[in-house]
PDB file of C-alpha atoms and ligand atoms in Angstrom:
ATOM      1  CA  MET A  64      26.322 -57.378  15.132  1.00  0.00           C
ATOM      2  CA  LEU A  65      28.073 -54.783  12.841  1.00  0.00           C
ATOM      3  CA  ASN A  66      29.161 -51.500  14.420  1.00  0.00           C
ATOM      4  CA  ILE A  67      30.561 -48.999  11.629  1.00  0.00           C
ATOM      5  CA  ILE A  68      31.769 -45.475  11.796  1.00  0.00           C
ATOM      6  CA  ILE A  69      31.182 -43.363   8.460  1.00  0.00           C
ATOM      7  CA  PHE A  70      33.887 -40.976   8.324  1.00  0.00           C
ATOM      8  CA  GLY A  71      34.424 -38.181   6.179  1.00  0.00           C
ATOM      9  CA  SER A  72      34.224 -34.069   5.759  1.00  0.00           C
ATOM     10  CA  PRO A  73      31.251 -31.986   6.033  1.00  0.00           C
ATOM     11  CA  GLY A  74      29.493 -32.794   2.570  1.00  0.00           C
ATOM     12  CA  ALA A  75      31.553 -36.110   1.837  1.00  0.00           C
ATOM     13  CA  GLY A  76      28.330 -38.175   1.636  1.00  0.00           C
ATOM     14  CA  LYS A  77      28.051 -39.513   5.060  1.00  0.00           C
ATOM     15  CA  GLY A  78      24.460 -39.253   5.690  1.00  0.00           C
ATOM     16  CA  THR A  79      23.678 -40.505   2.353  1.00  0.00           C
ATOM     17  CA  GLN A  80      25.544 -43.884   2.503  1.00  0.00           C
ATOM     18  CA  ALA A  81      24.627 -44.365   5.929  1.00  0.00           C
ATOM     19  CA  GLU A  82      20.804 -44.347   5.175  1.00  0.00           C
ATOM     20  CA  LEU A  83      21.764 -46.912   2.237  1.00  0.00           C
ATOM     21  CA  ILE A  84      23.694 -49.034   4.686  1.00  0.00           C
ATOM     22  CA  VAL A  85      20.901 -49.245   6.992  1.00  0.00           C
ATOM     23  CA  LEU A  86      18.399 -50.090   4.531  1.00  0.00           C
ATOM     24  CA  GLU A  87      20.671 -53.139   3.559  1.00  0.00           C
ATOM     25  CA  TYR A  88      21.877 -54.248   6.831  1.00  0.00           C
ATOM     26  CA  LYS A  89      19.005 -53.199   8.950  1.00  0.00           C
ATOM     27  CA  LEU A  90      21.469 -51.260  11.306  1.00  0.00           C
ATOM     28  CA  THR A  91      20.571 -48.270  13.443  1.00  0.00           C
ATOM     29  CA  HIS A  92      21.608 -45.050  11.662  1.00  0.00           C
ATOM     30  CA  LEU A  93      23.010 -42.630  14.499  1.00  0.00           C
ATOM     31  CA  SER A  94      23.912 -39.403  13.201  1.00  0.00           C
ATOM     32  CA  SER A  95      24.986 -36.838  15.932  1.00  0.00           C
ATOM     33  CA  GLY A  96      24.347 -33.774  13.588  1.00  0.00           C
ATOM     34  CA  GLU A  97      20.772 -35.000  13.300  1.00  0.00           C
ATOM     35  CA  ILE A  98      20.185 -36.016  16.919  1.00  0.00           C
ATOM     36  CA  LEU A  99      21.321 -32.229  17.661  1.00  0.00           C
ATOM     37  CA  ARG A 100      19.157 -30.648  15.037  1.00  0.00           C
ATOM     38  CA  ARG A 101      16.368 -32.526  16.522  1.00  0.00           C
ATOM     39  CA  GLU A 102      17.263 -31.522  20.347  1.00  0.00           C
ATOM     40  CA  SER A 103      17.884 -27.808  19.043  1.00  0.00           C
ATOM     41  CA  GLN A 104      13.893 -27.749  18.428  1.00  0.00           C
ATOM     42  CA  ASN A 105      12.738 -28.849  21.781  1.00  0.00           C
ATOM     43  CA  SER A 106      15.479 -29.326  24.496  1.00  0.00           C
ATOM     44  CA  GLU A 107      16.392 -26.821  27.180  1.00  0.00           C
ATOM     45  CA  PHE A 108      19.749 -26.852  25.486  1.00  0.00           C
ATOM     46  CA  GLY A 109      18.496 -25.664  21.934  1.00  0.00           C
ATOM     47  CA  ASN A 110      19.781 -22.311  21.867  1.00  0.00           C
ATOM     48  CA  LYS A 111      23.064 -23.228  23.022  1.00  0.00           C
ATOM     49  CA  ILE A 112      23.299 -26.152  20.117  1.00  0.00           C
ATOM     50  CA  LYS A 113      21.863 -23.733  17.500  1.00  0.00           C
ATOM     51  CA  LYS A 114      24.545 -21.215  18.480  1.00  0.00           C
ATOM     52  CA  TYR A 115      27.240 -23.749  17.786  1.00  0.00           C
ATOM     53  CA  GLN A 116      25.805 -25.301  14.687  1.00  0.00           C
ATOM     54  CA  ASN A 117      25.244 -22.075  13.316  1.00  0.00           C
ATOM     55  CA  ALA A 118      28.817 -21.085  13.727  1.00  0.00           C
ATOM     56  CA  GLY A 119      30.072 -24.128  12.421  1.00  0.00           C
ATOM     57  CA  LYS A 120      31.700 -25.216  15.741  1.00  0.00           C
ATOM     58  CA  LEU A 121      31.853 -28.515  17.465  1.00  0.00           C
ATOM     59  CA  VAL A 122      28.974 -28.628  20.087  1.00  0.00           C
ATOM     60  CA  PRO A 123      30.493 -29.235  23.531  1.00  0.00           C
ATOM     61  CA  ASN A 124      31.475 -32.913  24.128  1.00  0.00           C
ATOM     62  CA  ASP A 125      29.545 -33.177  27.327  1.00  0.00           C
ATOM     63  CA  LEU A 126      26.364 -32.393  25.854  1.00  0.00           C
ATOM     64  CA  VAL A 127      26.932 -34.637  22.565  1.00  0.00           C
ATOM     65  CA  ILE A 128      28.434 -37.526  24.363  1.00  0.00           C
ATOM     66  CA  LYS A 129      25.369 -37.448  26.791  1.00  0.00           C
ATOM     67  CA  MET A 130      22.818 -37.464  23.896  1.00  0.00           C
ATOM     68  CA  VAL A 131      24.643 -40.162  21.723  1.00  0.00           C
ATOM     69  CA  ASN A 132      25.085 -42.583  24.642  1.00  0.00           C
ATOM     70  CA  GLU A 133      21.001 -42.102  25.226  1.00  0.00           C
ATOM     71  CA  GLU A 134      20.682 -43.343  21.756  1.00  0.00           C
ATOM     72  CA  ILE A 135      23.288 -46.147  21.942  1.00  0.00           C
ATOM     73  CA  LYS A 136      21.380 -47.319  25.124  1.00  0.00           C
ATOM     74  CA  LYS A 137      18.027 -47.265  23.356  1.00  0.00           C
ATOM     75  CA  ASN A 138      19.085 -49.400  20.550  1.00  0.00           C
ATOM     76  CA  LEU A 139      21.695 -51.877  22.054  1.00  0.00           C
ATOM     77  CA  LEU A 140      19.274 -54.848  20.727  1.00  0.00           C
ATOM     78  CA  GLY A 141      19.303 -53.980  17.201  1.00  0.00           C
ATOM     79  CA  ALA A 142      21.923 -55.596  14.530  1.00  0.00           C
ATOM     80  CA  GLY A 143      24.287 -52.992  15.244  1.00  0.00           C
ATOM     81  CA  PHE A 144      25.152 -48.984  14.435  1.00  0.00           C
ATOM     82  CA  VAL A 145      26.255 -47.042  11.703  1.00  0.00           C
ATOM     83  CA  PHE A 146      27.940 -44.049  13.262  1.00  0.00           C
ATOM     84  CA  ASP A 147      27.434 -40.808  11.066  1.00  0.00           C
ATOM     85  CA  GLY A 148      29.460 -37.627  12.135  1.00  0.00           C
ATOM     86  CA  TYR A 149      30.232 -39.287  15.457  1.00  0.00           C
ATOM     87  CA  PRO A 150      32.965 -39.435  17.086  1.00  0.00           C
ATOM     88  CA  ARG A 151      34.223 -36.201  16.052  1.00  0.00           C
ATOM     89  CA  ASN A 152      37.422 -35.646  18.389  1.00  0.00           C
ATOM     90  CA  ILE A 153      39.445 -37.934  20.319  1.00  0.00           C
ATOM     91  CA  LYS A 154      37.350 -37.393  23.545  1.00  0.00           C
ATOM     92  CA  GLN A 155      34.462 -38.570  22.008  1.00  0.00           C
ATOM     93  CA  ALA A 156      36.232 -41.623  20.543  1.00  0.00           C
ATOM     94  CA  LYS A 157      37.427 -42.394  23.910  1.00  0.00           C
ATOM     95  CA  ALA A 158      33.833 -41.877  25.337  1.00  0.00           C
ATOM     96  CA  LEU A 159      32.411 -44.306  22.689  1.00  0.00           C
ATOM     97  CA  ASP A 160      35.169 -46.961  23.319  1.00  0.00           C
ATOM     98  CA  LYS A 161      34.229 -46.721  26.955  1.00  0.00           C
ATOM     99  CA  ILE A 162      30.374 -47.159  26.977  1.00  0.00           C
ATOM    100  CA  PHE A 163      31.020 -49.693  24.007  1.00  0.00           C
ATOM    101  CA  LYS A 164      33.316 -51.716  26.318  1.00  0.00           C
ATOM    102  CA  ASP A 165      30.936 -51.543  29.089  1.00  0.00           C
ATOM    103  CA  LYS A 166      28.164 -53.010  26.723  1.00  0.00           C
ATOM    104  CA  GLU A 167      30.703 -55.623  25.307  1.00  0.00           C
ATOM    105  CA  LYS A 168      30.588 -54.211  21.720  1.00  0.00           C
ATOM    106  CA  THR A 169      33.195 -53.084  19.533  1.00  0.00           C
ATOM    107  CA  ILE A 170      33.583 -50.715  16.191  1.00  0.00           C
ATOM    108  CA  ASP A 171      34.468 -53.198  13.364  1.00  0.00           C
ATOM    109  CA  LEU A 172      35.192 -50.603  10.723  1.00  0.00           C
ATOM    110  CA  VAL A 173      36.001 -46.937  10.219  1.00  0.00           C
ATOM    111  CA  LEU A 174      34.698 -46.219   6.486  1.00  0.00           C
ATOM    112  CA  ASN A 175      36.431 -43.012   5.504  1.00  0.00           C
ATOM    113  CA  LEU A 176      34.733 -41.218   2.437  1.00  0.00           C
ATOM    114  CA  HIS A 177      37.619 -39.282   0.995  1.00  0.00           C
ATOM    115  CA  LEU A 178      37.492 -36.332  -1.573  1.00  0.00           C
ATOM    116  CA  SER A 179      38.716 -32.851  -2.090  1.00  0.00           C
ATOM    117  CA  GLU A 180      37.179 -29.999   0.013  1.00  0.00           C
ATOM    118  CA  ARG A 181      36.283 -28.254  -3.183  1.00  0.00           C
ATOM    119  CA  GLU A 182      34.159 -31.166  -4.397  1.00  0.00           C
ATOM    120  CA  ALA A 183      32.701 -31.604  -0.851  1.00  0.00           C
ATOM    121  CA  ILE A 184      31.824 -27.534  -0.569  1.00  0.00           C
ATOM    122  CA  GLN A 185      30.207 -27.710  -4.307  1.00  0.00           C
ATOM    123  CA  ARG A 186      27.865 -30.480  -2.875  1.00  0.00           C
ATOM    124  CA  ILE A 187      26.924 -28.352   0.413  1.00  0.00           C
ATOM    125  CA  ILE A 188      26.329 -25.364  -2.192  1.00  0.00           C
ATOM    126  CA  VAL A 189      23.992 -27.468  -4.122  1.00  0.00           C
ATOM    127  CA  ARG A 190      22.227 -28.861  -1.229  1.00  0.00           C
ATOM    128  CA  SER A 191      21.906 -25.556   0.630  1.00  0.00           C
ATOM    129  CA  HIS A 192      18.943 -24.436  -1.862  1.00  0.00           C
ATOM    130  CA  THR A 193      16.743 -27.392  -0.599  1.00  0.00           C
ATOM    131  CA  SER A 194      18.297 -28.660   3.020  1.00  0.00           C
ATOM    132  CA  GLY A 195      16.822 -25.716   5.111  1.00  0.00           C
ATOM    133  CA  ARG A 196      19.984 -26.109   7.075  1.00  0.00           C
ATOM    134  CA  SER A 197      20.870 -22.779   8.679  1.00  0.00           C
ATOM    135  CA  ASP A 198      24.828 -23.987   8.509  1.00  0.00           C
ATOM    136  CA  ASP A 199      24.727 -24.376   4.922  1.00  0.00           C
ATOM    137  CA  ASN A 200      26.226 -21.117   4.026  1.00  0.00           C
ATOM    138  CA  LEU A 201      29.502 -20.152   3.046  1.00  0.00           C
ATOM    139  CA  LYS A 202      30.866 -18.503   5.994  1.00  0.00           C
ATOM    140  CA  THR A 203      29.531 -21.406   8.139  1.00  0.00           C
ATOM    141  CA  ILE A 204      31.053 -24.160   5.611  1.00  0.00           C
ATOM    142  CA  GLU A 205      34.399 -22.699   6.179  1.00  0.00           C
ATOM    143  CA  ASN A 206      34.322 -23.212   9.927  1.00  0.00           C
ATOM    144  CA  ARG A 207      32.886 -26.608   9.591  1.00  0.00           C
ATOM    145  CA  PHE A 208      35.898 -27.649   7.604  1.00  0.00           C
ATOM    146  CA  LEU A 209      38.365 -25.720  10.100  1.00  0.00           C
ATOM    147  CA  ALA A 210      37.008 -27.974  12.840  1.00  0.00           C
ATOM    148  CA  TYR A 211      37.029 -31.023  10.732  1.00  0.00           C
ATOM    149  CA  ARG A 212      40.729 -30.471   9.954  1.00  0.00           C
ATOM    150  CA  THR A 213      41.930 -29.520  13.079  1.00  0.00           C
ATOM    151  CA  GLN A 214      39.656 -31.654  15.638  1.00  0.00           C
ATOM    152  CA  THR A 215      38.243 -34.506  13.410  1.00  0.00           C
ATOM    153  CA  THR A 216      41.028 -35.762  11.001  1.00  0.00           C
ATOM    154  CA  PRO A 217      43.277 -36.767  14.046  1.00  0.00           C
ATOM    155  CA  LEU A 218      40.912 -39.620  14.449  1.00  0.00           C
ATOM    156  CA  LEU A 219      41.926 -41.381  11.420  1.00  0.00           C
ATOM    157  CA  LYS A 220      45.288 -41.815  13.217  1.00  0.00           C
ATOM    158  CA  TYR A 221      43.593 -43.035  16.542  1.00  0.00           C
ATOM    159  CA  TYR A 222      41.416 -45.665  14.316  1.00  0.00           C
ATOM    160  CA  ARG A 223      44.489 -46.580  11.841  1.00  0.00           C
ATOM    161  CA  THR A 224      46.429 -47.592  14.892  1.00  0.00           C
ATOM    162  CA  GLN A 225      43.775 -49.902  15.298  1.00  0.00           C
ATOM    163  CA  LYS A 226      43.894 -51.393  11.845  1.00  0.00           C
ATOM    164  CA  LYS A 227      39.887 -50.320  11.319  1.00  0.00           C
ATOM    165  CA  VAL A 228      40.159 -47.757   8.653  1.00  0.00           C
ATOM    166  CA  ILE A 229      39.047 -48.460   5.117  1.00  0.00           C
ATOM    167  CA  THR A 230      39.281 -45.797   2.739  1.00  0.00           C
ATOM    168  CA  VAL A 231      36.623 -45.143  -0.113  1.00  0.00           C
ATOM    169  CA  ASP A 232      36.791 -42.777  -2.989  1.00  0.00           C
ATOM    170  CA  GLY A 233      34.213 -40.277  -2.226  1.00  0.00           C
ATOM    171  CA  ARG A 234      34.287 -38.603  -5.606  1.00  0.00           C
ATOM    172  CA  LEU A 235      32.406 -41.433  -7.449  1.00  0.00           C
ATOM    173  CA  THR A 236      28.682 -41.745  -7.772  1.00  0.00           C
ATOM    174  CA  ILE A 237      26.493 -42.484  -4.876  1.00  0.00           C
ATOM    175  CA  THR A 238      25.469 -46.121  -6.495  1.00  0.00           C
ATOM    176  CA  ALA A 239      29.384 -46.696  -7.152  1.00  0.00           C
ATOM    177  CA  ILE A 240      30.303 -45.803  -3.556  1.00  0.00           C
ATOM    178  CA  SER A 241      27.375 -47.664  -2.158  1.00  0.00           C
ATOM    179  CA  LYS A 242      28.471 -50.885  -4.006  1.00  0.00           C
ATOM    180  CA  GLN A 243      31.776 -50.784  -2.955  1.00  0.00           C
ATOM    181  CA  ILE A 244      30.806 -50.307   0.525  1.00  0.00           C
ATOM    182  CA  LYS A 245      28.357 -53.152   0.156  1.00  0.00           C
ATOM    183  CA  LYS A 246      31.462 -55.273  -0.805  1.00  0.00           C
ATOM    184  CA  ILE A 247      33.447 -54.266   1.999  1.00  0.00           C
ATOM    185  CA  LEU A 248      30.611 -55.032   4.619  1.00  0.00           C
ATOM    186  CA  ASP A 249      29.594 -58.433   3.139  1.00  0.00           C
ATOM    187  CA  THR A 250      33.229 -59.499   4.383  1.00  0.00           C
ATOM    188  CA  TYR A 251      32.446 -58.445   7.758  1.00  0.00           C
ATOM    189  CA  LYS A 252      28.965 -60.249   7.948  1.00  0.00           C
ATOM    190  CA  ASN A 253      28.738 -63.342  10.149  1.00  0.00           C
TER     191      ASN A 253
HETATM  192  P1  AP5 B 806      26.548 -32.705  10.650  1.00  0.00           P
HETATM  193  O1  AP5 B 806      24.966 -32.788  10.577  1.00  0.00           O
HETATM  194  O2  AP5 B 806      27.296 -34.104  10.788  1.00  0.00           O
HETATM  195  O3  AP5 B 806      27.204 -32.160   9.208  1.00  0.00           O
HETATM  196  P2  AP5 B 806      28.495 -32.480   8.466  1.00  0.00           P
HETATM  197  O4  AP5 B 806      29.392 -33.314   9.017  1.00  0.00           O
HETATM  198  O5  AP5 B 806      29.115 -30.922   8.247  1.00  0.00           O
HETATM  199  O6  AP5 B 806      28.140 -33.064   7.203  1.00  0.00           O
HETATM  200  P3  AP5 B 806      26.930 -32.994   6.301  1.00  0.00           P
HETATM  201  O7  AP5 B 806      25.770 -33.754   6.641  1.00  0.00           O
HETATM  202  O8  AP5 B 806      26.893 -31.479   5.689  1.00  0.00           O
HETATM  203  O9  AP5 B 806      27.373 -34.008   5.116  1.00  0.00           O
HETATM  204  P4  AP5 B 806      27.374 -35.605   4.907  1.00  0.00           P
HETATM  205  O10 AP5 B 806      28.846 -36.156   4.726  1.00  0.00           O
HETATM  206  O11 AP5 B 806      26.218 -36.265   5.851  1.00  0.00           O
HETATM  207  O12 AP5 B 806      26.876 -35.551   3.461  1.00  0.00           O
HETATM  208  P5  AP5 B 806      25.368 -35.817   2.719  1.00  0.00           P
HETATM  209  O13 AP5 B 806      25.249 -37.305   2.548  1.00  0.00           O
HETATM  210  O14 AP5 B 806      24.232 -34.966   3.292  1.00  0.00           O
HETATM  211  O15 AP5 B 806      27.003 -31.796  11.697  1.00  0.00           O
HETATM  212  C1  AP5 B 806      26.588 -30.504  11.803  1.00  0.00           C
HETATM  213  C2  AP5 B 806      26.884 -29.590  12.680  1.00  0.00           C
HETATM  214  O16 AP5 B 806      26.279 -30.184  14.167  1.00  0.00           O
HETATM  215  C3  AP5 B 806      28.277 -29.583  13.007  1.00  0.00           C
HETATM  216  O17 AP5 B 806      28.697 -28.513  12.287  1.00  0.00           O
HETATM  217  C4  AP5 B 806      28.496 -29.404  14.601  1.00  0.00           C
HETATM  218  O18 AP5 B 806      28.089 -28.089  15.071  1.00  0.00           O
HETATM  219  C5  AP5 B 806      27.316 -30.498  15.107  1.00  0.00           C
HETATM  220  N1  AP5 B 806      27.806 -31.491  15.424  1.00  0.00           N
HETATM  221  C6  AP5 B 806      27.274 -32.904  14.706  1.00  0.00           C
HETATM  222  N2  AP5 B 806      27.854 -33.883  15.176  1.00  0.00           N
HETATM  223  C7  AP5 B 806      28.736 -33.630  16.231  1.00  0.00           C
HETATM  224  C8  AP5 B 806      29.711 -33.936  17.042  1.00  0.00           C
HETATM  225  N3  AP5 B 806      29.621 -35.399  17.173  1.00  0.00           N
HETATM  226  N4  AP5 B 806      30.190 -33.002  18.174  1.00  0.00           N
HETATM  227  C9  AP5 B 806      30.168 -32.170  18.036  1.00  0.00           C
HETATM  228  N5  AP5 B 806      29.221 -31.201  17.330  1.00  0.00           N
HETATM  229  C10 AP5 B 806      28.694 -31.962  16.401  1.00  0.00           C
HETATM  230  O19 AP5 B 806      25.902 -35.385   1.214  1.00  0.00           O
HETATM  231  C11 AP5 B 806      26.002 -33.937   0.828  1.00  0.00           C
HETATM  232  C12 AP5 B 806      25.365 -33.785  -0.606  1.00  0.00           C
HETATM  233  O20 AP5 B 806      25.920 -34.080  -1.413  1.00  0.00           O
HETATM  234  C13 AP5 B 806      23.740 -34.024  -0.383  1.00  0.00           C
HETATM  235  O21 AP5 B 806      23.006 -33.004  -1.238  1.00  0.00           O
HETATM  236  C14 AP5 B 806      23.796 -35.404  -1.267  1.00  0.00           C
HETATM  237  O22 AP5 B 806      22.796 -35.797  -1.833  1.00  0.00           O
HETATM  238  C15 AP5 B 806      25.113 -35.144  -2.140  1.00  0.00           C
HETATM  239  N6  AP5 B 806      25.847 -36.220  -2.335  1.00  0.00           N
HETATM  240  C16 AP5 B 806      26.330 -37.258  -1.392  1.00  0.00           C
HETATM  241  N7  AP5 B 806      27.080 -38.235  -2.135  1.00  0.00           N
HETATM  242  C17 AP5 B 806      27.166 -37.784  -3.310  1.00  0.00           C
HETATM  243  C18 AP5 B 806      27.982 -38.391  -4.385  1.00  0.00           C
HETATM  244  N8  AP5 B 806      28.623 -39.433  -4.186  1.00  0.00           N
HETATM  245  N9  AP5 B 806      27.805 -37.748  -5.530  1.00  0.00           N
HETATM  246  C19 AP5 B 806      27.247 -36.472  -5.634  1.00  0.00           C
HETATM  247  N10 AP5 B 806      26.656 -35.944  -4.875  1.00  0.00           N
HETATM  248  C20 AP5 B 806      26.551 -36.572  -3.645  1.00  0.00           C
HETATM  249 MG1   MG B 807      24.961 -35.417   7.353  1.00  0.00          MG
END
């Protein structure tokens, strides 16, 4: 069992690296952003979710935590999880600790993809031509970074206290980052 959080700003490469990890280690990719985009299409909360995502604001905790916990419960028999974009604030981190404690699991590692805001924004702008994501526009991107700086980065301290954070240089190529991550994760395999 291996449970990882991929941590980083919008556009840091969380989704990209999460997919590569999943291919290599057969873990369950749990992206709260993807879950919310899917639910925004077909759930009774669809319009509410869209409103927050399009504004670049965090969707309310009760909704996100409930949806993520359901996904966790569905995949408990797998080889572990790669959390991508979750948790996003202290409340969510505590909710994750709680369900993991109940299920006798632990977060092994937080991989912190680090790069400048300028570089990350550039990547999102490039992606905006093909992503179809309604939040990939400059105004919303600004708010996504604001939410990241104010609500999400305090989590680094939370996980550093638990000695779980390893920072990876997010400016490198996708392949170079993936190699570094593999090196790290191979030391965690049992
Ligand atoms: P979410 O979907 O999580 O988006 P995000 O955090 O803004 O991050 P992105 O998906 O834009 O970037 P990424 O780090 O995955 O990078 P990627 O691999 O795509 O959240 C969206 C919204 O949903 C939030 O604003 C919020 O409203 C809501 N939400 C989600 N989770 C929530 C939660 N827990 N609580 C409350 N609300 C929540 O890479 C970006 C681009 O760069 C791609 O084109 C990629 O090909 C390219 N790229 C990747 N790596 C590299 C590299 N090394 N070099 C060059 N290019 C690269
Ligand atoms: Mg993503």
